[in-house]
PDB file of C-alpha atoms in Angstrom:
ATOM      1  CA  PHE A1255     -10.738 -50.497  -8.994  1.00  0.00           C
ATOM      2  CA  ARG A1256      -9.075 -53.345  -9.410  1.00  0.00           C
ATOM      3  CA  PHE A1257      -5.445 -52.303  -7.519  1.00  0.00           C
ATOM      4  CA  LYS A1258      -4.583 -49.564  -5.199  1.00  0.00           C
ATOM      5  CA  ASP A1259      -0.606 -49.832  -3.469  1.00  0.00           C
ATOM      6  CA  SER A1260      -2.345 -48.516  -0.342  1.00  0.00           C
ATOM      7  CA  LEU A1261      -6.401 -48.718   1.010  1.00  0.00           C
ATOM      8  CA  ALA A1262      -5.404 -46.622   4.001  1.00  0.00           C
ATOM      9  CA  GLU A1263      -6.616 -43.485   3.445  1.00  0.00           C
ATOM     10  CA  ASP A1264      -9.639 -45.177   2.225  1.00  0.00           C
ATOM     11  CA  LEU A1265     -10.502 -47.151   5.556  1.00  0.00           C
ATOM     12  CA  CYS A1266     -10.131 -44.551   7.075  1.00  0.00           C
ATOM     13  CA  GLY A1267     -13.312 -42.639   6.016  1.00  0.00           C
ATOM     14  CA  ALA A1268     -14.836 -45.535   5.607  1.00  0.00           C
ATOM     15  CA  ASP A1269     -17.874 -45.443   7.383  1.00  0.00           C
ATOM     16  CA  LEU A1270     -18.379 -49.577   7.212  1.00  0.00           C
ATOM     17  CA  VAL A1271     -15.750 -52.057   5.132  1.00  0.00           C
ATOM     18  CA  ILE A1272     -16.727 -55.401   2.763  1.00  0.00           C
ATOM     19  CA  SER A1273     -14.046 -57.556   1.940  1.00  0.00           C
ATOM     20  CA  HIS A1274     -12.788 -60.950   0.901  1.00  0.00           C
ATOM     21  CA  ALA A1275     -12.017 -62.702   3.816  1.00  0.00           C
ATOM     22  CA  GLY A1276      -7.941 -62.229   3.320  1.00  0.00           C
ATOM     23  CA  ALA A1277      -5.903 -62.021   6.738  1.00  0.00           C
ATOM     24  CA  GLY A1278      -4.705 -58.938   5.596  1.00  0.00           C
ATOM     25  CA  SER A1279      -7.388 -57.165   3.905  1.00  0.00           C
ATOM     26  CA  CYS A1280      -9.363 -58.612   7.103  1.00  0.00           C
ATOM     27  CA  LEU A1281      -7.028 -57.439   9.960  1.00  0.00           C
ATOM     28  CA  GLU A1282      -6.078 -54.058   8.375  1.00  0.00           C
ATOM     29  CA  ALA A1283      -9.545 -52.738   8.508  1.00  0.00           C
ATOM     30  CA  LEU A1284     -10.356 -54.365  11.679  1.00  0.00           C
ATOM     31  CA  GLU A1285      -7.287 -52.848  13.945  1.00  0.00           C
ATOM     32  CA  LYS A1286      -8.451 -49.820  12.061  1.00  0.00           C
ATOM     33  CA  GLY A1287     -11.557 -49.476  14.663  1.00  0.00           C
ATOM     34  CA  LYS A1288     -13.906 -49.999  11.355  1.00  0.00           C
ATOM     35  CA  PRO A1289     -17.408 -52.240  10.449  1.00  0.00           C
ATOM     36  CA  LEU A1290     -16.209 -55.543   8.620  1.00  0.00           C
ATOM     37  CA  VAL A1291     -18.128 -57.397   6.358  1.00  0.00           C
ATOM     38  CA  VAL A1292     -16.366 -60.274   5.164  1.00  0.00           C
ATOM     39  CA  VAL A1293     -17.339 -61.914   1.372  1.00  0.00           C
ATOM     40  CA  THR A1294     -15.827 -65.507   2.266  1.00  0.00           C
ATOM     41  CA  ASN A1295     -15.418 -67.960  -1.939  1.00  0.00           C
ATOM     42  CA  GLU A1296     -16.336 -71.426  -0.401  1.00  0.00           C
ATOM     43  CA  THR A1297     -14.273 -72.869  -4.110  1.00  0.00           C
ATOM     44  CA  LEU A1298     -11.079 -71.473  -2.482  1.00  0.00           C
ATOM     45  CA  MET A1299      -9.073 -74.487  -2.344  1.00  0.00           C
ATOM     46  CA  ASN A1300      -7.735 -75.171   1.323  1.00  0.00           C
ATOM     47  CA  ASN A1301     -10.160 -72.225   2.509  1.00  0.00           C
ATOM     48  CA  HIS A1302      -7.443 -70.237   4.990  1.00  0.00           C
ATOM     49  CA  GLN A1303     -10.336 -67.237   4.438  1.00  0.00           C
ATOM     50  CA  LEU A1304     -13.049 -69.157   5.375  1.00  0.00           C
ATOM     51  CA  GLU A1305     -11.628 -70.929   9.282  1.00  0.00           C
ATOM     52  CA  LEU A1306     -10.695 -67.016   9.706  1.00  0.00           C
ATOM     53  CA  ALA A1307     -13.954 -65.717   8.936  1.00  0.00           C
ATOM     54  CA  ASP A1308     -15.331 -68.181  10.721  1.00  0.00           C
ATOM     55  CA  GLN A1309     -13.825 -67.483  13.612  1.00  0.00           C
ATOM     56  CA  LEU A1310     -13.232 -64.022  13.394  1.00  0.00           C
ATOM     57  CA  ARG A1311     -16.984 -64.071  13.666  1.00  0.00           C
ATOM     58  CA  ARG A1312     -17.544 -66.876  16.817  1.00  0.00           C
ATOM     59  CA  ASP A1313     -15.334 -63.777  18.413  1.00  0.00           C
ATOM     60  CA  GLY A1314     -17.995 -60.877  17.042  1.00  0.00           C
ATOM     61  CA  HIS A1315     -15.660 -58.739  15.245  1.00  0.00           C
ATOM     62  CA  VAL A1316     -17.590 -58.829  12.006  1.00  0.00           C
ATOM     63  CA  LEU A1317     -20.380 -60.073   9.806  1.00  0.00           C
ATOM     64  CA  CYS A1318     -19.575 -63.055   6.867  1.00  0.00           C
ATOM     65  CA  CYS A1319     -21.688 -64.055   3.866  1.00  0.00           C
ATOM     66  CA  ASP A1320     -21.395 -64.918   0.416  1.00  0.00           C
ATOM     67  CA  CYS A1321     -21.309 -63.227  -1.955  1.00  0.00           C
ATOM     68  CA  GLY A1322     -25.441 -64.586  -2.586  1.00  0.00           C
ATOM     69  CA  THR A1323     -26.305 -63.601   0.340  1.00  0.00           C
ATOM     70  CA  LEU A1324     -24.928 -60.291   1.099  1.00  0.00           C
ATOM     71  CA  VAL A1325     -27.956 -58.483  -0.115  1.00  0.00           C
ATOM     72  CA  ASP A1326     -29.727 -59.877   2.837  1.00  0.00           C
ATOM     73  CA  THR A1327     -26.223 -59.399   5.517  1.00  0.00           C
ATOM     74  CA  LEU A1328     -26.605 -55.131   4.633  1.00  0.00           C
ATOM     75  CA  GLN A1329     -30.182 -55.315   5.077  1.00  0.00           C
ATOM     76  CA  SER A1330     -30.684 -56.751   8.428  1.00  0.00           C
ATOM     77  CA  MET A1331     -27.632 -56.783   9.640  1.00  0.00           C
ATOM     78  CA  ASP A1332     -27.247 -54.469  12.792  1.00  0.00           C
ATOM     79  CA  LEU A1333     -23.770 -53.244  13.386  1.00  0.00           C
ATOM     80  CA  SER A1334     -23.668 -52.374  17.364  1.00  0.00           C
ATOM     81  CA  THR A1335     -23.621 -56.766  18.057  1.00  0.00           C
ATOM     82  CA  LEU A1336     -19.699 -55.901  16.976  1.00  0.00           C
ATOM     83  CA  LYS A1337     -17.109 -56.718  19.283  1.00  0.00           C
ATOM     84  CA  PRO A1338     -13.916 -54.002  18.991  1.00  0.00           C
ATOM     85  CA  PHE A1339     -10.931 -55.707  17.455  1.00  0.00           C
ATOM     86  CA  PRO A1340      -7.853 -55.591  20.181  1.00  0.00           C
ATOM     87  CA  PRO A1341      -5.274 -53.883  19.060  1.00  0.00           C
ATOM     88  CA  GLY A1342      -1.830 -56.301  18.420  1.00  0.00           C
ATOM     89  CA  GLN A1343       1.003 -56.574  20.903  1.00  0.00           C
ATOM     90  CA  PRO A1344       4.221 -57.555  19.143  1.00  0.00           C
ATOM     91  CA  GLU A1345       5.812 -56.840  22.254  1.00  0.00           C
ATOM     92  CA  LYS A1346       4.285 -60.658  23.196  1.00  0.00           C
ATOM     93  CA  PHE A1347       5.921 -62.813  20.291  1.00  0.00           C
ATOM     94  CA  ALA A1348       9.132 -60.845  19.944  1.00  0.00           C
ATOM     95  CA  LEU A1349       9.201 -62.368  24.049  1.00  0.00           C
ATOM     96  CA  PHE A1350       8.400 -65.527  23.305  1.00  0.00           C
ATOM     97  CA  LEU A1351      10.640 -65.335  20.605  1.00  0.00           C
ATOM     98  CA  ASP A1352      14.074 -64.737  22.075  1.00  0.00           C
ATOM     99  CA  LYS A1353      13.046 -66.723  25.298  1.00  0.00           C
ATOM    100  CA  VAL A1354      13.080 -69.775  21.787  1.00  0.00           C
ATOM    101  CA  VAL A1355      16.164 -68.855  20.751  1.00  0.00           C
ATOM    102  CA  GLY A1356      17.225 -68.755  24.202  1.00  0.00           C
ATOM    103  CA  LEU A1357      18.349 -64.866  24.161  1.00  0.00           C
ATOM    104  CA  GLN A1358      16.273 -64.627  27.290  1.00  0.00           C
TER     105      GLN A1358
END
């Protein structure tokens, strides 16, 4: 499908997620504990997606490839090497923000 209001139901039922390297897409899959293969597009200008994918790969949370290496990645992947993504801690940001604006 080209567009869907929410992927939450699809993600819950997935055994593996293959996604572009958009922050929202990556984080949503990782927060649901799904193994993730990130397909990067190195032709994008100011490619923050590549930077995110590289960092998540270095941290052991995702497998990365590009369109040309996707099939090889799927054939050789070992999902047991992936590390769980730690849960977010929004309360830490709230405390930091309170301190910055002088509420604490």
